[in-house]
Each structure stands twice: as C-alpha cells, then as structure tokens.
mmCIF file of C-alpha atoms in Angstrom:
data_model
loop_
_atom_site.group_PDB
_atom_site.id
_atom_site.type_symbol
_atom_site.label_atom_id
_atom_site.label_comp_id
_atom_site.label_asym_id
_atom_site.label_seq_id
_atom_site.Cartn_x
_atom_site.Cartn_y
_atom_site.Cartn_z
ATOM 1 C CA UNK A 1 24.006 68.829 -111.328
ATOM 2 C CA UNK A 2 25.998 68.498 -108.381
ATOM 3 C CA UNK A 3 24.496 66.704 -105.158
ATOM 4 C CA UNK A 4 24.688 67.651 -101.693
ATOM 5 C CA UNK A 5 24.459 65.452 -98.556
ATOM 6 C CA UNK A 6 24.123 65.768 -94.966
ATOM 7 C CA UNK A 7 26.118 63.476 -92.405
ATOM 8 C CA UNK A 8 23.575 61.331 -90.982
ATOM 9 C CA UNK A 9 23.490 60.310 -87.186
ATOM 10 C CA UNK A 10 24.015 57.056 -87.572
ATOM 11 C CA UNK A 11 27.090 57.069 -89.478
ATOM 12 C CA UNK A 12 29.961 55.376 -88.174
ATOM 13 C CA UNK A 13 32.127 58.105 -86.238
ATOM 14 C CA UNK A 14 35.919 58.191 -88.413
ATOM 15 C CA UNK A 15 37.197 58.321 -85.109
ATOM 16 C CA UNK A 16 36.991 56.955 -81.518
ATOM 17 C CA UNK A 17 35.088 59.881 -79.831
ATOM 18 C CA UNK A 18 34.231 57.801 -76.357
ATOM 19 C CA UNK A 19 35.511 59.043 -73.541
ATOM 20 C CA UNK A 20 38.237 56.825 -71.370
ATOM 21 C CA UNK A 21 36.940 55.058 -68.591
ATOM 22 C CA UNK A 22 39.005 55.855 -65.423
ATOM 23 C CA UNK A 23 40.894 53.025 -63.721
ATOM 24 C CA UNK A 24 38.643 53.155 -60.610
ATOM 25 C CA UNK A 25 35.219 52.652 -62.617
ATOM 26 C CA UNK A 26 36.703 48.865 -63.130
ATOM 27 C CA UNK A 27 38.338 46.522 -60.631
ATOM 28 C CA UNK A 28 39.705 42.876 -61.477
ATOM 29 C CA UNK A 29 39.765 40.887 -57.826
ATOM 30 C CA UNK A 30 42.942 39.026 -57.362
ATOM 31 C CA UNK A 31 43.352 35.635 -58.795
ATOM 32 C CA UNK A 32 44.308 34.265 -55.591
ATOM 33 C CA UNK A 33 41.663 35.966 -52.889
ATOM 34 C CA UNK A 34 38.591 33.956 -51.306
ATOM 35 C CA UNK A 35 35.407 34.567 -51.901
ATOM 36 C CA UNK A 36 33.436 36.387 -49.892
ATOM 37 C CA UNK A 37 31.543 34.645 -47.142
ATOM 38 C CA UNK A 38 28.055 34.598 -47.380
ATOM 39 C CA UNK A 39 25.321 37.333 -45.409
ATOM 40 C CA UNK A 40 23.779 35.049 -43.321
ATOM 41 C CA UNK A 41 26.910 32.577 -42.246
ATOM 42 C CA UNK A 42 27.579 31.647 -38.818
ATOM 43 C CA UNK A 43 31.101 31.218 -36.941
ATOM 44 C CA UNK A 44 32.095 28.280 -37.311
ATOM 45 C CA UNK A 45 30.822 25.225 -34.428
ATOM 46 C CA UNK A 46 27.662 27.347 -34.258
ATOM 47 C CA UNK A 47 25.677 24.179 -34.849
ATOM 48 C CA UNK A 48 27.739 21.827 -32.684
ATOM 49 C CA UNK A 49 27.194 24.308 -29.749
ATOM 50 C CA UNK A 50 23.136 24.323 -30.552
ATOM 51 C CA UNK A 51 23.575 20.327 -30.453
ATOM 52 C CA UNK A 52 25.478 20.320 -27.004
ATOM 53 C CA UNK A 53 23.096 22.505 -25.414
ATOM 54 C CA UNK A 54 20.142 20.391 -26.664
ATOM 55 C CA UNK A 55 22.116 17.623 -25.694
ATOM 56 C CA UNK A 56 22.911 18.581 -22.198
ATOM 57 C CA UNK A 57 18.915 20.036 -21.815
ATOM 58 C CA UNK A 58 17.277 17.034 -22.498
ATOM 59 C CA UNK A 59 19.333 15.118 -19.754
ATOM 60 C CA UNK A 60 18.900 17.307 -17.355
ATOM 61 C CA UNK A 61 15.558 17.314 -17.916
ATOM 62 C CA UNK A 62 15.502 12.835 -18.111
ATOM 63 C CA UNK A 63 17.489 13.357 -14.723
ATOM 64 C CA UNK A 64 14.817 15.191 -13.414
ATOM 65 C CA UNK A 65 11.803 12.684 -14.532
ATOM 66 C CA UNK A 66 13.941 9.849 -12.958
ATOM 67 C CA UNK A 67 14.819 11.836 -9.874
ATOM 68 C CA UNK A 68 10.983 13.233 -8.811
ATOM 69 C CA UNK A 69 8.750 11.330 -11.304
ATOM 70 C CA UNK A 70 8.112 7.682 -12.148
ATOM 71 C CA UNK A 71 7.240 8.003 -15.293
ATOM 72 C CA UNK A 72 10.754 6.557 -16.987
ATOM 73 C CA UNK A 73 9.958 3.226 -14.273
ATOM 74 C CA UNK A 74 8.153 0.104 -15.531
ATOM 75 C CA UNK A 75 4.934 0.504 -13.939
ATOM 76 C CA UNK A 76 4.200 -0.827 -10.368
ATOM 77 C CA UNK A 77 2.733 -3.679 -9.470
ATOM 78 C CA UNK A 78 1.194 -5.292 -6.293
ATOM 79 C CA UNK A 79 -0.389 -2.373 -5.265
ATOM 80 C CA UNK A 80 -2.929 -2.109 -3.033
ATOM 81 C CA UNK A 81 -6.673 -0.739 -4.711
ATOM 82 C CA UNK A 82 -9.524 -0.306 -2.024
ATOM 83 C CA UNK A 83 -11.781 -0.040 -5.393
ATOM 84 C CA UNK A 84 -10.871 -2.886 -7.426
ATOM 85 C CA UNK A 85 -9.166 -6.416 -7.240
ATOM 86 C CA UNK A 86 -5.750 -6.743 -7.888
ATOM 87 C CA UNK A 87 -2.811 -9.031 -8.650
ATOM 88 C CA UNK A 88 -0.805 -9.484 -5.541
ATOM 89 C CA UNK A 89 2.429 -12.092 -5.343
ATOM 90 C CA UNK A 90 2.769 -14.619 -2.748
ATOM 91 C CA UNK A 91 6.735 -14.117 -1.208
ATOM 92 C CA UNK A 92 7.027 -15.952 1.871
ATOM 93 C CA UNK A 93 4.448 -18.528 3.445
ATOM 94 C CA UNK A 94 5.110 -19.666 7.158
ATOM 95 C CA UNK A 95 3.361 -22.936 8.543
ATOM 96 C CA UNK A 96 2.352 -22.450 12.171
ATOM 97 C CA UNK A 97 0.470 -25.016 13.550
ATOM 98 C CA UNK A 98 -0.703 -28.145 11.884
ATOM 99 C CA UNK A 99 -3.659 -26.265 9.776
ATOM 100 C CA UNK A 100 -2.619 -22.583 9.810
ATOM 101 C CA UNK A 101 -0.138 -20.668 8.062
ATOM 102 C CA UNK A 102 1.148 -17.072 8.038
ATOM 103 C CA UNK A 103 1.222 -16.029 3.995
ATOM 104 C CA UNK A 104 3.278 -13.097 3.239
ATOM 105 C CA UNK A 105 2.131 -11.168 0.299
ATOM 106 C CA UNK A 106 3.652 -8.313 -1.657
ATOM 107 C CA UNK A 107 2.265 -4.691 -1.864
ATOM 108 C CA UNK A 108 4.034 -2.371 -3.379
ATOM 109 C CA UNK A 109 3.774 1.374 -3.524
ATOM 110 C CA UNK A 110 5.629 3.856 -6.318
ATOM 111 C CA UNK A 111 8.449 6.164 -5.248
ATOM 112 C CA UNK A 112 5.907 8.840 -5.252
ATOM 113 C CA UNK A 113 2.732 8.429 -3.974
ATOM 114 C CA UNK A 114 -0.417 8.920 -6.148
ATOM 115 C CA UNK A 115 -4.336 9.129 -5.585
ATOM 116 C CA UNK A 116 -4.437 5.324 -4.783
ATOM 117 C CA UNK A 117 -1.871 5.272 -2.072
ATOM 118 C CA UNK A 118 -3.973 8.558 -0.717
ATOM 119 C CA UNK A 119 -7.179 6.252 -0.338
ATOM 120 C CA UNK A 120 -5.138 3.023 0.736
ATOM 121 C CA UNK A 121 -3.698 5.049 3.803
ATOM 122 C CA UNK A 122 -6.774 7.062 4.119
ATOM 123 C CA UNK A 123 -8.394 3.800 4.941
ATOM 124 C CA UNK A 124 -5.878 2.395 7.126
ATOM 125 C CA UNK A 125 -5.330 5.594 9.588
ATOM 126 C CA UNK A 126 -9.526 5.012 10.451
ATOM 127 C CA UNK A 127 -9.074 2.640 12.354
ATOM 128 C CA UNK A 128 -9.315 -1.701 11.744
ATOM 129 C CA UNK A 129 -8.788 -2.380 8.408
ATOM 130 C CA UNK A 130 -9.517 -5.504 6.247
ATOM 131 C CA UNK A 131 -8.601 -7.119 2.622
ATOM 132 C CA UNK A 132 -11.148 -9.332 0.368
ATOM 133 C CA UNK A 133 -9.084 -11.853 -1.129
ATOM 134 C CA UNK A 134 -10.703 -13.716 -4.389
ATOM 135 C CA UNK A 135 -10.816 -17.249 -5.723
ATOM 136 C CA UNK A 136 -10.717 -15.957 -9.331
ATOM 137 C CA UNK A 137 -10.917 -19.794 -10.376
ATOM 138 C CA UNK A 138 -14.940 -19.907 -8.792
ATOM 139 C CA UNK A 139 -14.649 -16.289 -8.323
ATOM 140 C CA UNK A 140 -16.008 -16.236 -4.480
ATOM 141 C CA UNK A 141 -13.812 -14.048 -1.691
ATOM 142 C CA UNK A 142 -13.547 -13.832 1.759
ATOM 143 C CA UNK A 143 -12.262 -11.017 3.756
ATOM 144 C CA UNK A 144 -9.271 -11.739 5.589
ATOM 145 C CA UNK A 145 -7.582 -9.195 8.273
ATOM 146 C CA UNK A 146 -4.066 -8.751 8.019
ATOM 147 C CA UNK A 147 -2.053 -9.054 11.542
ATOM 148 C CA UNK A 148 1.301 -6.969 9.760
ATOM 149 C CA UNK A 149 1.747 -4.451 6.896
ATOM 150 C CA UNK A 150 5.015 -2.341 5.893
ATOM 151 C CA UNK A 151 6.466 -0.359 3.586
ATOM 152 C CA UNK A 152 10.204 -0.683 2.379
ATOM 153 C CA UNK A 153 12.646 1.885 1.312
ATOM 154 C CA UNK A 154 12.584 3.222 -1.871
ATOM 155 C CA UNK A 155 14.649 1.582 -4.306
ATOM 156 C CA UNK A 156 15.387 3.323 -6.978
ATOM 157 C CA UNK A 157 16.258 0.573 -9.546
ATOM 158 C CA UNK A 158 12.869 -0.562 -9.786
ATOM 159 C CA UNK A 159 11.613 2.455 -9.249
ATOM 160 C CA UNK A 160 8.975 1.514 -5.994
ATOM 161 C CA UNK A 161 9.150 0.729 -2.561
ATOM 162 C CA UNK A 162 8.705 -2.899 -1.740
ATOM 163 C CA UNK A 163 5.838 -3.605 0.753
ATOM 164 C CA UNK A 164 4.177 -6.955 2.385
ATOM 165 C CA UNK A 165 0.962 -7.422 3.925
ATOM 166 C CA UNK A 166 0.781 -10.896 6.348
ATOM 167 C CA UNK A 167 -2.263 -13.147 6.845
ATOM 168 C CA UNK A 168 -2.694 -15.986 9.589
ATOM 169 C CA UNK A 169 -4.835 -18.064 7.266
ATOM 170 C CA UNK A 170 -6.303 -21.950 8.866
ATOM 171 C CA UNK A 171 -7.336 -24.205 6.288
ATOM 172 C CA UNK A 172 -10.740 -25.862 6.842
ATOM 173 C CA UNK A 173 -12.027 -28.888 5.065
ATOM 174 C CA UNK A 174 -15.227 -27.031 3.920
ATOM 175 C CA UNK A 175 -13.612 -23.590 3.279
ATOM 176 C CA UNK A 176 -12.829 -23.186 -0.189
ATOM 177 C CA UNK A 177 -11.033 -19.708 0.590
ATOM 178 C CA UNK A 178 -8.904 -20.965 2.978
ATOM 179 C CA UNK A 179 -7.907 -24.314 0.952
ATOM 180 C CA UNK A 180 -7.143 -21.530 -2.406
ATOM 181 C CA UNK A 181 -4.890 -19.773 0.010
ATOM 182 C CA UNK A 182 -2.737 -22.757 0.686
ATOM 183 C CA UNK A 183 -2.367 -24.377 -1.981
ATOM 184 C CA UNK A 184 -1.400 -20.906 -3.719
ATOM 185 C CA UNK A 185 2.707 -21.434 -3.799
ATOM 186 C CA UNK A 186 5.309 -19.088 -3.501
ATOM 187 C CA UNK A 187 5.538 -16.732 -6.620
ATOM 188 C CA UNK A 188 1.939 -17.115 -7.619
ATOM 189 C CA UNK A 189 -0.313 -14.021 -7.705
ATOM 190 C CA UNK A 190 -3.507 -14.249 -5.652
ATOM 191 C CA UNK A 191 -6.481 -11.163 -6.093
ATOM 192 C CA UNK A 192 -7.253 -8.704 -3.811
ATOM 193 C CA UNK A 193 -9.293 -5.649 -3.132
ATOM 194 C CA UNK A 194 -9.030 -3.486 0.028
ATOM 195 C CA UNK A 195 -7.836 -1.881 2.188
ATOM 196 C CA UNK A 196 -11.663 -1.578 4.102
ATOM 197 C CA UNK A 197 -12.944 -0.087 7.265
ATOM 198 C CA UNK A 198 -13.684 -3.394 9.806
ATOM 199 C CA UNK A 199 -14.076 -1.273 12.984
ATOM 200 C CA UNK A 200 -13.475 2.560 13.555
ATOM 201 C CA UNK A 201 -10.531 3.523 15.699
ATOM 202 C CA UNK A 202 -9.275 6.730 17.275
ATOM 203 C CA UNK A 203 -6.581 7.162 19.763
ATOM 204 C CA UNK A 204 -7.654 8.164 23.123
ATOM 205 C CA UNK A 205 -11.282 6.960 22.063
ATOM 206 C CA UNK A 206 -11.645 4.706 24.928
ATOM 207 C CA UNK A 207 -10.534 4.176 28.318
ATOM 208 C CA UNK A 208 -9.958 0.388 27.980
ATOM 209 C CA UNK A 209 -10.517 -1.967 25.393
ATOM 210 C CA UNK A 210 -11.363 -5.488 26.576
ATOM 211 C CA UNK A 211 -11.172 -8.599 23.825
ATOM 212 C CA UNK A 212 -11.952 -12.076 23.469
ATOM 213 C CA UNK A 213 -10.663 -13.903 20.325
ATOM 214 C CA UNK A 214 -10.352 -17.798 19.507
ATOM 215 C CA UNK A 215 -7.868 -19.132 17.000
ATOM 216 C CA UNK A 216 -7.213 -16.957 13.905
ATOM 217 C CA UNK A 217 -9.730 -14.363 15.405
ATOM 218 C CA UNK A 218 -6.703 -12.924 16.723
ATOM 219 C CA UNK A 219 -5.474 -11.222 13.913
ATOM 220 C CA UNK A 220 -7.879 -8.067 14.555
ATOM 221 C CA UNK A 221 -6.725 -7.806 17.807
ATOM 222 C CA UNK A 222 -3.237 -7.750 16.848
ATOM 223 C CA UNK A 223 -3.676 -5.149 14.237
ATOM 224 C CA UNK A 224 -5.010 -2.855 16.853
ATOM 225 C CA UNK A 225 -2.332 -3.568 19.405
ATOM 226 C CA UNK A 226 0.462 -2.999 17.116
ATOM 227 C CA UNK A 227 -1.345 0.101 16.408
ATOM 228 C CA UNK A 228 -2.162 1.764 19.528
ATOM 229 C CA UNK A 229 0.764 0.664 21.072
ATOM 230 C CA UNK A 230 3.142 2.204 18.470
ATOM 231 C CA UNK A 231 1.228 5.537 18.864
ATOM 232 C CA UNK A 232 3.236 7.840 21.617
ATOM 233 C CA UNK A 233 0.195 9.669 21.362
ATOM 234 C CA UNK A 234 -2.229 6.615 22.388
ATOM 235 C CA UNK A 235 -2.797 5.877 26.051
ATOM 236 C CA UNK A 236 -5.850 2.977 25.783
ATOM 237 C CA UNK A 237 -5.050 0.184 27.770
ATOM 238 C CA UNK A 238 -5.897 -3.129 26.592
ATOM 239 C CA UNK A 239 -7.317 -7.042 28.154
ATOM 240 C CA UNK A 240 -6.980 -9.768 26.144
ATOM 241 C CA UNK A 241 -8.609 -13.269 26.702
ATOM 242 C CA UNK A 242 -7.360 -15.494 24.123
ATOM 243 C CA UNK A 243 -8.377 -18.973 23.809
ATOM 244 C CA UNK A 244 -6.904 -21.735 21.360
ATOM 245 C CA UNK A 245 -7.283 -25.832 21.329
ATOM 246 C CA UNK A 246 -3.750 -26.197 23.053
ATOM 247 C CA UNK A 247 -0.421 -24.128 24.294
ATOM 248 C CA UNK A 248 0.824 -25.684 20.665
ATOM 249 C CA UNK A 249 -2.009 -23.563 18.647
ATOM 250 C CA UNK A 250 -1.823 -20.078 20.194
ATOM 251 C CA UNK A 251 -0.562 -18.011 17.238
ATOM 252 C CA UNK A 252 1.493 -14.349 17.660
ATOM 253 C CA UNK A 253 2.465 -15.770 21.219
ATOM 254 C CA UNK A 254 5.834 -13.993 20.488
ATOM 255 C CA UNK A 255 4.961 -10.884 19.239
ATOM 256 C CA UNK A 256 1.927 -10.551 21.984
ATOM 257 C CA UNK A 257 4.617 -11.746 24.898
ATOM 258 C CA UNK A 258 6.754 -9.616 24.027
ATOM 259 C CA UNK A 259 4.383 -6.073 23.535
ATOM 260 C CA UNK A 260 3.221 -7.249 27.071
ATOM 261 C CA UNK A 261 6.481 -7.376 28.564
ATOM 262 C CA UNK A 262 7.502 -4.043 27.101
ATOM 263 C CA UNK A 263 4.350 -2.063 28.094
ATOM 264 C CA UNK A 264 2.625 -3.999 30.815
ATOM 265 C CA UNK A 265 0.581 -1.207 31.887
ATOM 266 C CA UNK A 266 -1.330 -1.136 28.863
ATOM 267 C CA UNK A 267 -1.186 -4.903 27.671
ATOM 268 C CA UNK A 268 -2.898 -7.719 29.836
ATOM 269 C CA UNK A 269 -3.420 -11.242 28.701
ATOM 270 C CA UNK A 270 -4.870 -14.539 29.686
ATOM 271 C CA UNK A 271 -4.221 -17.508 27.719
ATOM 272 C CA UNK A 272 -7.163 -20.529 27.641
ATOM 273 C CA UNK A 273 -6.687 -23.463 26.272
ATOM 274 C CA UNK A 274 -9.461 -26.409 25.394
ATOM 275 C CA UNK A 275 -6.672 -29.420 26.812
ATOM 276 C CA UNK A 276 -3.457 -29.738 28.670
ATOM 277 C CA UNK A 277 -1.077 -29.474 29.081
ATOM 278 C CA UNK A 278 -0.853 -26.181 29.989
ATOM 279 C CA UNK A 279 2.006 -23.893 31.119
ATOM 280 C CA UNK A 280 1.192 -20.291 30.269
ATOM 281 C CA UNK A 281 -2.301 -20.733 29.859
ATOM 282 C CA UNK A 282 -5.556 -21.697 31.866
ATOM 283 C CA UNK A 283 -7.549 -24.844 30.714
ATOM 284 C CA UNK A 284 -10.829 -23.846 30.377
ATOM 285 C CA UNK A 285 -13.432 -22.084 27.941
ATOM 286 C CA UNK A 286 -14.231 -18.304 27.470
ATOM 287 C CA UNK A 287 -17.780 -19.181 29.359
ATOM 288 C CA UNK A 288 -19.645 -16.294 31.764
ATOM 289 C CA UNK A 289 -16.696 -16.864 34.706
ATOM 290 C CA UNK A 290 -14.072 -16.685 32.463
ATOM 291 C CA UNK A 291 -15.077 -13.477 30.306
ATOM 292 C CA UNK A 292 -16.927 -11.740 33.541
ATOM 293 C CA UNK A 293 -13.370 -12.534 35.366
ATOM 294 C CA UNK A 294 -11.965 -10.228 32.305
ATOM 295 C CA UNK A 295 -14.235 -7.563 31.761
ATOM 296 C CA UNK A 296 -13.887 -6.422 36.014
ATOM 297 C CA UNK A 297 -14.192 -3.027 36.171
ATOM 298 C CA UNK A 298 -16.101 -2.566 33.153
ATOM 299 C CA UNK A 299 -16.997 0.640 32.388
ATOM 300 C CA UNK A 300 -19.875 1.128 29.563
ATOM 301 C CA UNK A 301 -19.374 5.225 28.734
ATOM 302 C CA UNK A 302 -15.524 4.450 28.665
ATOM 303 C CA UNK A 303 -14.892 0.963 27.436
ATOM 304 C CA UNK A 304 -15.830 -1.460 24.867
ATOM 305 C CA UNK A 305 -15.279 -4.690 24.156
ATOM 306 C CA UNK A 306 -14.410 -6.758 20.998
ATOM 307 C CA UNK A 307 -14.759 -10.152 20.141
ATOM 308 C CA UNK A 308 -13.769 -12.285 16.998
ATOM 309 C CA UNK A 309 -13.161 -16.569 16.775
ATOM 310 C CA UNK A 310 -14.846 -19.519 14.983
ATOM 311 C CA UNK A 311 -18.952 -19.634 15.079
ATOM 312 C CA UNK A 312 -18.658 -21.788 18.572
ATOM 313 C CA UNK A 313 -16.679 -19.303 20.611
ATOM 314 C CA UNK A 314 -18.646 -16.411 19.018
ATOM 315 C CA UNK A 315 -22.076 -18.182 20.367
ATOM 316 C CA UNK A 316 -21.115 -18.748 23.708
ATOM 317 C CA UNK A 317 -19.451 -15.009 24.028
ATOM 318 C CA UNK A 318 -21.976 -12.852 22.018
ATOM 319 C CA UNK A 319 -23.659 -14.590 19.677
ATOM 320 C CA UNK A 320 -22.694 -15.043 15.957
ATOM 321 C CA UNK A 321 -22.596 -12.104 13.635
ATOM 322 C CA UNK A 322 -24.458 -12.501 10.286
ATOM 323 C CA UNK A 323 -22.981 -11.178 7.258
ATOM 324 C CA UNK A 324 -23.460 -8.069 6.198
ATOM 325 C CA UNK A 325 -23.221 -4.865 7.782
ATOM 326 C CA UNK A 326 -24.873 -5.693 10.765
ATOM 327 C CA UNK A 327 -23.992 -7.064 13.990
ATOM 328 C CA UNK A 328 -26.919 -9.194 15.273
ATOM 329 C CA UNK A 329 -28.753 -9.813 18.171
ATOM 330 C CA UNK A 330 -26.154 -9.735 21.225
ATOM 331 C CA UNK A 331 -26.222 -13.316 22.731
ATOM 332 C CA UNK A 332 -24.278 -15.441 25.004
ATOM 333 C CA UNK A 333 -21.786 -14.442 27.918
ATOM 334 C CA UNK A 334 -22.257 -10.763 27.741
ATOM 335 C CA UNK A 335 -25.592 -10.957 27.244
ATOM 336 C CA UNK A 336 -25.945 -12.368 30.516
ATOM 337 C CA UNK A 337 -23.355 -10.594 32.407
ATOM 338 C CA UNK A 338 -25.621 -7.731 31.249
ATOM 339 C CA UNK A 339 -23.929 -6.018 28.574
ATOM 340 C CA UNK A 340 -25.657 -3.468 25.987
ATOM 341 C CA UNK A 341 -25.339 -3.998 22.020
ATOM 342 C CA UNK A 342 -23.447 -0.954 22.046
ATOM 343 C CA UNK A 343 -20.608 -1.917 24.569
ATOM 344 C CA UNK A 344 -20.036 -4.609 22.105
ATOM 345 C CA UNK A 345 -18.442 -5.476 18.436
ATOM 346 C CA UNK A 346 -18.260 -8.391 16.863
ATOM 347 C CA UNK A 347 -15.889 -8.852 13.799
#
C-alpha cells in the first residue's frame, strides 16, 4: 500500500529561507577608537578645584578667628577676677625706703574683652578700688590698694595685652602679709581677687576733697588723684596733709610734686614729718592745729574728707576703723574740730 506523508514544521528547511540582515542593523566600532566616557564624569581638575576652594575657605576663615577672636591664642593669664583669686606674676619690685617697696605685678587682659574685663572695669570706673592679695601658704589676705594700673597694647603674638597693677607694700615684723609680699621674688605668682569698691567716686561729686594719710596710707589718695586729675571732665580740687617719719620716707614725692606743679589749682600739699631734717616738709604731727590748719574753709554739704595711715595716726585724726564694713565711732582731731561722721571716711 503506498504511504503518504505530510512535511512537518519542524523539518529542517532544504534551503536558507532567512532574510539578509541589512548592513545598518550591525555596526563593528573601530579597533582603534576610545571608549566612551562615562555618564556621570567630570572635566578633568574638577576635584583639585573643590580642594583649592576648601583650601582657600578654611584660611580665610582661621584668618578671621586670629584676626577678631582669641580662640586660636593660648589662653590668658594674669587676669584680673573681682569673683575669685587668681595667679598673678611678680615683674618688677622697687625698694623705696628701708622697709617699703613698690611691687609691680602683671594683669593681663585678652585682645578682646570678655564678661570679666566688663566687671573688672565696671568696678574700677565707681570710684576707689582695692585688691585682696592671699598668703595661699596659711591662706590669710589682706587688701592692698594699688597706687598705678595700665593696660598695654595689644600684641598680637601672644594674643593679649600686657597690663601691671603697682603696690607700695611696708614690711612689718608682725605682718605676715606684708613679710609674704617681700619675700615673693621676681617671676613668682602671688593670688589675688579684686578689683573691689573701697570708696565711691563721681566726678564733680564734691567741691573739695581734703585728706590726711601717714606712710603707705597714701596709696588711696594717689589712686584718686591720678584719677580725677586725668578726667578733663573733673573739676574737684584737692588738700593733702601727708605725714611720714622723715623727708627720706615720703613715698610718690615725684609723682605728687609733679601733678601739683602741673595743676596747682586743684592740687595742694603739706608735707609733715616726725624728725628733721626737714626741707620740703613741716616737723610736726597731724594733731587738731595741724589738720584744722588744712581743712579751712571746710564746707560740710560740699566737701569731705578722707583719711588713711597706721593705727596711731588714724587715732589721733579720727579714730581707728574696725574691720568690716563699717567705719566706727568718729574720734580724734575731727571729732573735736567738730566734724560729723558723714563729712568723714576712713579707709
């Protein structure tokens, strides 16, 4: 019987039926071309430029801290801190007489001035001001009034402006303070706390201020000469009865000579001295004649008067001033040449 078949579909075709494939459905790049770059690629020094700019942003912005900032400086030391004691260095010491010396100490203040220096000069523009200097080896202190403070120019190196604060200090053989003081030596660090209020001051305030200081109880009254005297503003006058042992122990002669001789119609003063010999000054003792001879022309709703020296002078002027806040029965001199408390300070 003869068979019959059908081609199937999945025979192998006898011939090549496909269709060519055009010359543009297939490329072959070039042996020799580059690859292409990639989507996200940069020109080239892209990255160096970012690092220059970085570069050149943070110094401008270093130049900046070190220009109006302190914060790249090594911080500053010596500074003055009404609220707590500090380190402070000894720079300079100065003997002038036989038992008293001028110590020079440093107090420094940062380029730029922060919440301390704010209270330290708050304190000082009121008037009188003080510093409590500390035996840290029995840890007792004394307060001490300084007769000279200034402030440097800035220097930028260290990033501060160098300062000193001066103290007439006499040593006495039962005064542990003052024997600390001198025998601290130059480059050792002594604490101290302050600046403090000692006596409220305002220019114009008073007429006339009349004083009477003995021996290192000068060194208010210089503070407040300097002061008033260096205000334009200021027109107080000023009498000052000064006694010392001799000529030889008067201390700030110079610098009070020579305020007198530039302004002697605010500055007047009378040297006393215990002994002779005597050329500038009076022998004699700041008794009733003397201090009633100084306080002529006294007047009580327009003057005042101030007085400061060793426990003997302050008994026979107004009577000593306990410590504390308060002044004390008014005694002495002006008690009988018939002052009122209230015409008079003691320091």
């Amino acid at each position: 019987m003869a068979r019959y078949s059908t081609p199937s579909t999945n025979s192998t075709p006898l011939t090549d039926s496909a269709p060519a494939k055009s010359d543009s459905a297939t490329h072959s790049a070039p042996a020799n071309s580059d690859p292409p770059p990639p989507r996200n690629s940069r020109p080239p020094g892209t990255y160096a430029i970012w690092a220059m700019e970085a570069i050149g942003a943070t110094s401008a912005f270093l130049y900046y801290l070190h220009l109006y900032t302190d914060l790249l400086k090594p911080p500053v030391t010596d500074r003055l801190n009404p609220l707590k004691y500090s380190p402070h260095t000894l720079i300079n010491s100065t003997p002038l007489t036989k038992d008293t010396t001028e110590f020079r100490f440093r107090t420094n203040r940062p380029r730029f001035d922060g919440d301390l220096e704010h209270k330290v000069d708050e304190v000082i523009q009121q008037g009188v001001w003080s510093i409590d200097i500390k035996d840290h080896l029995v840890q007792t202190y004394r307060t001490y009034t300084p007769i000279d403070y200034k402030v440097g120019e800035v220097d930028d190196e260290r990033g501060l402006r160098p300062g000193h604060c001066d103290f007439v200090v006499k040593r006495y053989a039962n005064g542990s303070l003052s024997r600390f003081v001198h025998n601290t030596r130059v480059g050792d660090s002594v604490e101290m706390r302050g600046p403090h209020v000692s006596w409220p001051y305002e220019a114009n305030t008073y007429r006339q201020v009349f004083m009477v200081a003995g021996g290192t109880g000068i060194a208010p009254m210089v503070q407040l000469i300097k002061r008033a005297i260096a205000d334009p503003t200021d027109n107080t006058k000023f009498s000052l009865l000064y006694g010392s042992q001799t000529e030889a122990d008067i201390l700030c002669r110079e610098q009070l000579d020579q305020i007198a001789e530039q302004v002697p119609e605010r500055l007047q003063i009378e040297y006393l001295v215990d002994q002779g010999p005597a050329t500038v000054a009076r022998v004699g003792r700041p008794d009733t004649h003397n201090v009633g001879r100084l306080v002529e022309g006294f007047d009580q709703t327009k003057d005042v008067v101030l007085v400061c020296g060793p426990d003997a002078m302050m008994q026979v002027v107004s009577g000593i001033r306990p410590i504390g806040p308060t002044q004390g029965p008014l005694r002495g001199a002006l008690r009988d040449l018939g002052f009122a408390p209230q015409s008079v300070f003691k320091f």
